[in-house]
Coordinates of C-alpha atoms in Angstrom, one line a residue:
X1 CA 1.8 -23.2 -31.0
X2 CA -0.8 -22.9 -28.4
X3 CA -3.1 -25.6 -27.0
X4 CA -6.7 -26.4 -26.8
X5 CA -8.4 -28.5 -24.0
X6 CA -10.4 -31.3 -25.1
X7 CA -12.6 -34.1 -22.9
X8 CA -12.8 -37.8 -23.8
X9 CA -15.5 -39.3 -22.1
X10 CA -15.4 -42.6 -20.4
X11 CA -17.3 -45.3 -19.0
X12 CA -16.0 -44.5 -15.5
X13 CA -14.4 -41.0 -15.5
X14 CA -14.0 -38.0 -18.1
X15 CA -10.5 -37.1 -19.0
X16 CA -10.0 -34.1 -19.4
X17 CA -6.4 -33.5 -21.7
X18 CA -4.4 -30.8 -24.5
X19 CA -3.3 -30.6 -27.5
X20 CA -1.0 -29.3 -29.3
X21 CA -0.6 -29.8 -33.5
X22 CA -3.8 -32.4 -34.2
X23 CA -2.5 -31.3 -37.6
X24 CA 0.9 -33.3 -37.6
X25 CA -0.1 -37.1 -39.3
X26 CA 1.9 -39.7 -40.9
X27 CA 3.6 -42.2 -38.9
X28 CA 3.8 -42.9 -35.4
X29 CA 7.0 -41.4 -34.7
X30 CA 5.2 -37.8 -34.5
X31 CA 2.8 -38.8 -31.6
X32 CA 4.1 -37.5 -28.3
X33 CA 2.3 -38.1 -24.9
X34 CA 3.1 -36.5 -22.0
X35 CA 2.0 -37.2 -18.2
X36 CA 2.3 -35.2 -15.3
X37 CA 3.2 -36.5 -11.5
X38 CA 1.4 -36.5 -8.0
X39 CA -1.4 -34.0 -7.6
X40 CA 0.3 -31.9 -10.5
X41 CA -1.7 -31.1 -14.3
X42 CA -1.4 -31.3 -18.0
X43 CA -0.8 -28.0 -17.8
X44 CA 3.0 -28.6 -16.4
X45 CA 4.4 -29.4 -20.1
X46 CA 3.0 -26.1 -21.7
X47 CA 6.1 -25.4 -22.4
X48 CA 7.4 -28.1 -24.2
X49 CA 4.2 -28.8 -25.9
X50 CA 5.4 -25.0 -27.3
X51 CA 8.5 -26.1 -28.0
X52 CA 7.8 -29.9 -29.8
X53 CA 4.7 -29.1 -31.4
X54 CA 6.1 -27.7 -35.0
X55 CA 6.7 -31.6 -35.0
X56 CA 5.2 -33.4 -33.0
X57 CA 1.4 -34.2 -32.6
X58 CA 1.4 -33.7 -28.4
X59 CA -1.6 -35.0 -26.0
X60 CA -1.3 -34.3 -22.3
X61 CA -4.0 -35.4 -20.0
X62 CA -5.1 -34.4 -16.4
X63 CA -4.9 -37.8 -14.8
X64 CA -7.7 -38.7 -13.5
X65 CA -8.2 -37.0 -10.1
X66 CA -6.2 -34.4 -10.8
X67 CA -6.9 -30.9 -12.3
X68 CA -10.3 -30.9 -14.8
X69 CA -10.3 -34.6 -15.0
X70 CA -13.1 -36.7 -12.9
X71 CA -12.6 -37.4 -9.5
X72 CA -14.3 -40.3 -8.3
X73 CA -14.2 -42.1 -5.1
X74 CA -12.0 -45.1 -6.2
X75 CA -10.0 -46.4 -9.8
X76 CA -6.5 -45.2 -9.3
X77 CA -5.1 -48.3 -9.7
X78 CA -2.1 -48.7 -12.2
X79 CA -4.4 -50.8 -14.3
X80 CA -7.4 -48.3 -14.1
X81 CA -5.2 -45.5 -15.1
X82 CA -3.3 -47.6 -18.0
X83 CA -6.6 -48.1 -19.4
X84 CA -7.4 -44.6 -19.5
X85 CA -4.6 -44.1 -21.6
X86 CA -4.8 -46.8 -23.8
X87 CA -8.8 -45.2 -24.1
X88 CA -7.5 -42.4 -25.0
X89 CA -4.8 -43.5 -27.6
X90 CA -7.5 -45.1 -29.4
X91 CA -9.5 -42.2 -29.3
X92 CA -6.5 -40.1 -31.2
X93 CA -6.4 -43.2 -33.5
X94 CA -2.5 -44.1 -32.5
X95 CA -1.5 -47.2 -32.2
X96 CA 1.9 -46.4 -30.3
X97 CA 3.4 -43.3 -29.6
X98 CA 7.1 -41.4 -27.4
X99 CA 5.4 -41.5 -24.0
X100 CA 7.3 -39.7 -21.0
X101 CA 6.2 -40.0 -17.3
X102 CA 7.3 -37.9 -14.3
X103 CA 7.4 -38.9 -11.1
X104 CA 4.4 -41.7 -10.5
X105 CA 3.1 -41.6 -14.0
X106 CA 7.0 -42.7 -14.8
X107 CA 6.4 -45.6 -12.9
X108 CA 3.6 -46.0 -14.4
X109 CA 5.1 -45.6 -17.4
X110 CA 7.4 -48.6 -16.5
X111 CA 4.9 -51.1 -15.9
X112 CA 2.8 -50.1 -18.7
X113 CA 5.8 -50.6 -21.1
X114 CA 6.2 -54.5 -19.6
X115 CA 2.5 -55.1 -19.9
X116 CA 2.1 -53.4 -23.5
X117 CA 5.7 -52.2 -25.2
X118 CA 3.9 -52.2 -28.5
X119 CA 2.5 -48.8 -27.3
X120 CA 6.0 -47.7 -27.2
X121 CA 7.9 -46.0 -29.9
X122 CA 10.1 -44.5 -26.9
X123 CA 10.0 -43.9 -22.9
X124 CA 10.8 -41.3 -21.7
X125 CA 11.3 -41.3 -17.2
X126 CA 11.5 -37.9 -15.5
X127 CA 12.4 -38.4 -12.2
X128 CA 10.2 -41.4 -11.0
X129 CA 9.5 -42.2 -7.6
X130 CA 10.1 -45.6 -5.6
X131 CA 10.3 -47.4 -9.1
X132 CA 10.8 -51.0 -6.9
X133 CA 8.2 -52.0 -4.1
X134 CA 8.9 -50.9 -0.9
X135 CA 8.8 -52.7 2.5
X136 CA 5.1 -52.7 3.9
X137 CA 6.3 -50.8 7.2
X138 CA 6.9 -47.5 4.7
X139 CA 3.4 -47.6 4.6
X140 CA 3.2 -46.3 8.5
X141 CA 5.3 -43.0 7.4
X142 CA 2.6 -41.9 5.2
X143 CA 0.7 -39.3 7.3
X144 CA 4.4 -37.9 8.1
X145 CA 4.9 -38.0 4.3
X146 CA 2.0 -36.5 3.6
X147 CA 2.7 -33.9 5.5
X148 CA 6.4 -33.4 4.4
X149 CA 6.0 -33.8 0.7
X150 CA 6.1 -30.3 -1.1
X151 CA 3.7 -31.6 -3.9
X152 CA 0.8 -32.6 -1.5
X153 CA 1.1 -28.6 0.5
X154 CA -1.2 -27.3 -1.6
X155 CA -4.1 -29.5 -0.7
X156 CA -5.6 -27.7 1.9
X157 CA -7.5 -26.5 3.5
X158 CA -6.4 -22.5 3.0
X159 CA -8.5 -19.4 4.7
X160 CA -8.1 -17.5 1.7
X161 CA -6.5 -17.9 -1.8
X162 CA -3.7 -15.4 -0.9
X163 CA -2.8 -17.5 2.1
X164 CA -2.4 -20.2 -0.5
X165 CA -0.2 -18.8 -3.0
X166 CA 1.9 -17.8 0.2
X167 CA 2.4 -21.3 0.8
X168 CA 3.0 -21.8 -3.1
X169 CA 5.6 -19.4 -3.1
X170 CA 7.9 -21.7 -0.5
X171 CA 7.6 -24.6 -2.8
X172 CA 10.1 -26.4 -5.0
X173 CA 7.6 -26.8 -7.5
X174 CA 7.5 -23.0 -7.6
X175 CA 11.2 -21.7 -7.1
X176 CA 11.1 -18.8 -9.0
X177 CA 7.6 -18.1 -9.3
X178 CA 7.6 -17.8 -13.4
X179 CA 4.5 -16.8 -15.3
X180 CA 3.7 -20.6 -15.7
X181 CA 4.6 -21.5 -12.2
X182 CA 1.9 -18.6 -11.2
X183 CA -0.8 -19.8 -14.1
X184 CA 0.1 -23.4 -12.7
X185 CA -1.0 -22.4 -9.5
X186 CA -3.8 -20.3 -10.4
X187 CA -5.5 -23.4 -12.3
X188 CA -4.8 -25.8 -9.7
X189 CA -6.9 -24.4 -7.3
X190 CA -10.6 -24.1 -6.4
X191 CA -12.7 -22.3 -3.5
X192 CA -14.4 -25.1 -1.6
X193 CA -18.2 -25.4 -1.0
X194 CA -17.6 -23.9 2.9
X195 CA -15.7 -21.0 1.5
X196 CA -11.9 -22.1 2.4
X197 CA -9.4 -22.9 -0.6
X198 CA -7.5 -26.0 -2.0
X199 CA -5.9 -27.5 -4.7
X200 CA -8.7 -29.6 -7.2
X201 CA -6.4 -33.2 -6.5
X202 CA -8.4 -35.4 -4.3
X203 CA -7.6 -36.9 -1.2
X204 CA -9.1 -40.5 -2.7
X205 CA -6.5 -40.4 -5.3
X206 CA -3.3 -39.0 -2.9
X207 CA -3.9 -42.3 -1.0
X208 CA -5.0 -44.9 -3.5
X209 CA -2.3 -43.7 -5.8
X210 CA 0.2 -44.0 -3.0
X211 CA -0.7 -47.7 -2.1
X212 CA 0.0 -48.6 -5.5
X213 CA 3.3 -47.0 -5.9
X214 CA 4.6 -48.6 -2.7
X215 CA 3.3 -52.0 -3.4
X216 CA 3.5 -52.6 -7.0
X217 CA 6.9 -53.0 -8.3
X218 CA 8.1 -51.0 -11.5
X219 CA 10.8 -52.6 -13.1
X220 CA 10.5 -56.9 -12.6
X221 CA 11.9 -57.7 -16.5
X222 CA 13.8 -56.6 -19.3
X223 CA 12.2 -53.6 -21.2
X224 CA 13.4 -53.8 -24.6
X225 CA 12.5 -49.8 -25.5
X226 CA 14.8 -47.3 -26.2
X227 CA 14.4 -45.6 -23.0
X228 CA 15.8 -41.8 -21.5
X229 CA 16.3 -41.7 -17.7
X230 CA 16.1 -37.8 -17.1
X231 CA 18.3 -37.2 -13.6
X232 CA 17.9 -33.7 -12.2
X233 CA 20.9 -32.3 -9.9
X234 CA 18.3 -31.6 -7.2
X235 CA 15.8 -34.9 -8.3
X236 CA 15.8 -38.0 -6.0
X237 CA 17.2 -40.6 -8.0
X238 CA 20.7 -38.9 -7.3
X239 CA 22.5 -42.4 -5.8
X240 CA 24.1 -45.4 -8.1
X241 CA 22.3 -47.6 -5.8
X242 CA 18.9 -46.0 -7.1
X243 CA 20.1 -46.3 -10.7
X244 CA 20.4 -49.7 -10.7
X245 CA 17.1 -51.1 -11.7
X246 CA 16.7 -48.8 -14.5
X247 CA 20.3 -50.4 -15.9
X248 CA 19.3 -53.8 -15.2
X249 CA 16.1 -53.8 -16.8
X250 CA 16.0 -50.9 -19.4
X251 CA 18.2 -52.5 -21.8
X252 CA 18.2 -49.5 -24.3
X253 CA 18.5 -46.8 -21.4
X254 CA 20.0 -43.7 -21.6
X255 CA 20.5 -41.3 -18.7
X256 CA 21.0 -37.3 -19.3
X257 CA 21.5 -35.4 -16.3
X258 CA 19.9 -31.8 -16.7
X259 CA 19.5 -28.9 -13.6
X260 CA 16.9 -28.0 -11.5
X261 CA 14.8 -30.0 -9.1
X262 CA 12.4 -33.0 -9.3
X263 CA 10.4 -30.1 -11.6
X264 CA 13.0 -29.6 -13.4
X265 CA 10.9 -28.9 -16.7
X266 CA 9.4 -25.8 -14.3
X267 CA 11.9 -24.5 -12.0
X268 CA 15.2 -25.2 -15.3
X269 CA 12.9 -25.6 -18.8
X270 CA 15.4 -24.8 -21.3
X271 CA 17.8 -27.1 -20.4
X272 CA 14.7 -29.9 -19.7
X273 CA 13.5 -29.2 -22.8
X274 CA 16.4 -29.4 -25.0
X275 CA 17.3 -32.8 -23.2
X276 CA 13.6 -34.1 -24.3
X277 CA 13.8 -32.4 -27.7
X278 CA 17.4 -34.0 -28.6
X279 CA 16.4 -37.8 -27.9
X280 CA 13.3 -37.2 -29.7
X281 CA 15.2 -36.2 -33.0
X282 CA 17.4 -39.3 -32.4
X283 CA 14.8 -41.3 -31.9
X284 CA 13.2 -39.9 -35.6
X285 CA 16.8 -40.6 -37.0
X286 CA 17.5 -44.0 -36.3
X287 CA 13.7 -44.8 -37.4

C-alpha cells in the first residue's frame, strides 16, 4: 500500500509526515510510528510502511528541520521535538502507539519513554547514538565530526546536483544505490537561492540537535516497556560495553542482530524488515 503526505500545522513549526493505512482502527496495538535519524526523512521507512501497512495504521514524520517539515532558527530541543510528536498523536486521535527510533530519534525515543511510557505500546531502537551523556570535551570534536560523519556529507554546498549525487554514491547511507536510495536522494535535496545545491536539513538543527544528544542523557531509570534493540553487523553499538545501558535500564529488552550498516533498513531491508515485522506480531500476540 502506497503513502500519502499529510501536514499538521503547529503553533511553532508545520510537520510535514506519511501515511500509510488511515483505514486500519480498533485498538492501539495497530498504531505504528516511525522516526528517522540525523539529517535523514520520513521517506527512509517506505519500505516497511509497504510491508506493515496491511496491518498496521503507520505515521512517519519529517522531523522538524528535516526534509518538508519547517525549519526554523531554534526548538530542537528533546522536549520541543517530544511535543511535536505528542501534537501529532493527538491529532491521529491515539493515545499510545509501537514507536521505533533510529539513531537520535532512538534516543529520543528513550527519554520520551521515561517522561511518558503511557505513549508506549512498544519501543522499538534502531541503532541509536551516544544513548548516555558524554564528557563536555567531545563537544570540541564537533567540527571534525561534522566533517567525518557520512550522514551530514550531503549538506553542502554542491556546484551542481550531479556533483552531489557523486558524493551520494560514496555514502553508507547509499551502498548499493537502490531505487529508494536514489528517490531518497533525489527528495533530500534542493537548489539554493545562489544557484549551488544541498541537502533541505538545516545547519540550526545539525548543531542544536547535536548539543542535546551529547548532553542529555538517554537511559537514567528503569524503562518498564517491552523494548527491541535492533544491532546491525556494521551499526555502532557493536561492543558489550555499549550494550550495557540498554540491559540495565530496558527491563523488557530484546536485542536482534540483523545485517547491513547503521541504515540497515536501506542498504539490508529484508532482513530489517522481517526483524521489525516479527516483534510486532509478538507484540499483538501477547496483548
Amino acid at each position: 500500500m502506497s503513502y500519502i503526505r499529510k501536514t499538521l500545522s503547529l503553533s511553532r513549526a508545520n510537520l510535514s509526515y506519511l501515511e500509510w493505512n488511515p483505514g486500519v482502527r480498533g485498538s492501539s496495538d495497530t498504531n505504528l510510528l516511525l522516526l528517522h535519524g540525523l539529517a535523514d526523512q520520513a521517506l527512509v521507512w517506505k519500505k516497511l510502511g509497504e510491508k506493515l501497512s496491511d496491518h498496521h495504521h503507520i505515521i512517519a514524520p519529517d522531523m522538524r528541520g528535516h526534509g518538508e517539515s519547517s525549519k526554523p532558527e531554534q526548538g530542537y530541543t528533546f522536549t520541543e521535538v517530544i511535543e511535536d510528536l505528542e501534537a501529532l498523536m493527538d491529532q491521529l486521535n491515539w493515545s499510545k502507539a509501537h514507536i521505533l527510533g533510529h539513531s537520535w530519534t532512538g534516543k529520543m525515543a528513550a527519554i520520551w519513554a521515561r517522561q511518558n511510557p503511557d505513549r508506549f505500546n512498544s519501543m522499538i531502537l534502531v541503532d541509536p547514538i551516544f544513548i548516555m551523556k558524554l564528557p563536555g570535551l567531545f563537544k570540541l570534536t564537533l567540527p571534525l565530526l561534522y566533517r567525518q560523519l557520512d550522514c551530514l556529507k550531503l549538506i553542502g554546498p554542491f556546484a551542481s546536483f550531479e556533483q552531489a549525487e557523486n558524493q551520494a554514491k560514496q555514502l553508507a547511507q547509499f551502498v548499493g544505490w537502490s531505487d529508494l536510495q536514489q528517490e531518497l536522494f533525489e527528495a533530500g535535496m534542493e537548489q539554493k537561492p545562489d544557484g549551488t545545491w544541498g541537502s533541505k536539513f538545516g545547519i540550526p538543527a545539525r548543531n542544536e540537535i547535536f548539543e542535546q544528544v551529547m548532553e542529555v542523557p538517554g537511559l537514567t531509570e528503569n524503562i518498564n516497556i517491552p523494548t527491541l534493540l535492533i544491532q546491525p553487523e556494521k551499526g555502532v553499538n557493536r561492543m558489550d560495553w555499549q550494550l550495557k545501558p540498554y540491559q540495565q535500564y530496558l527491563t523488557q529488552l530484546k536485542i536482534e542482530r540483523v545485517a547491513g550498516n547503521h541504515w540497515s533498513f536501506l542498504v539490508e531491508p529484508d532482513c530489517f524488515n522481517q526483524t521489525v515485522e516479527a516483534f510486532l506480531k509478538d507484540q499483538m500476540m501477547v496483548k
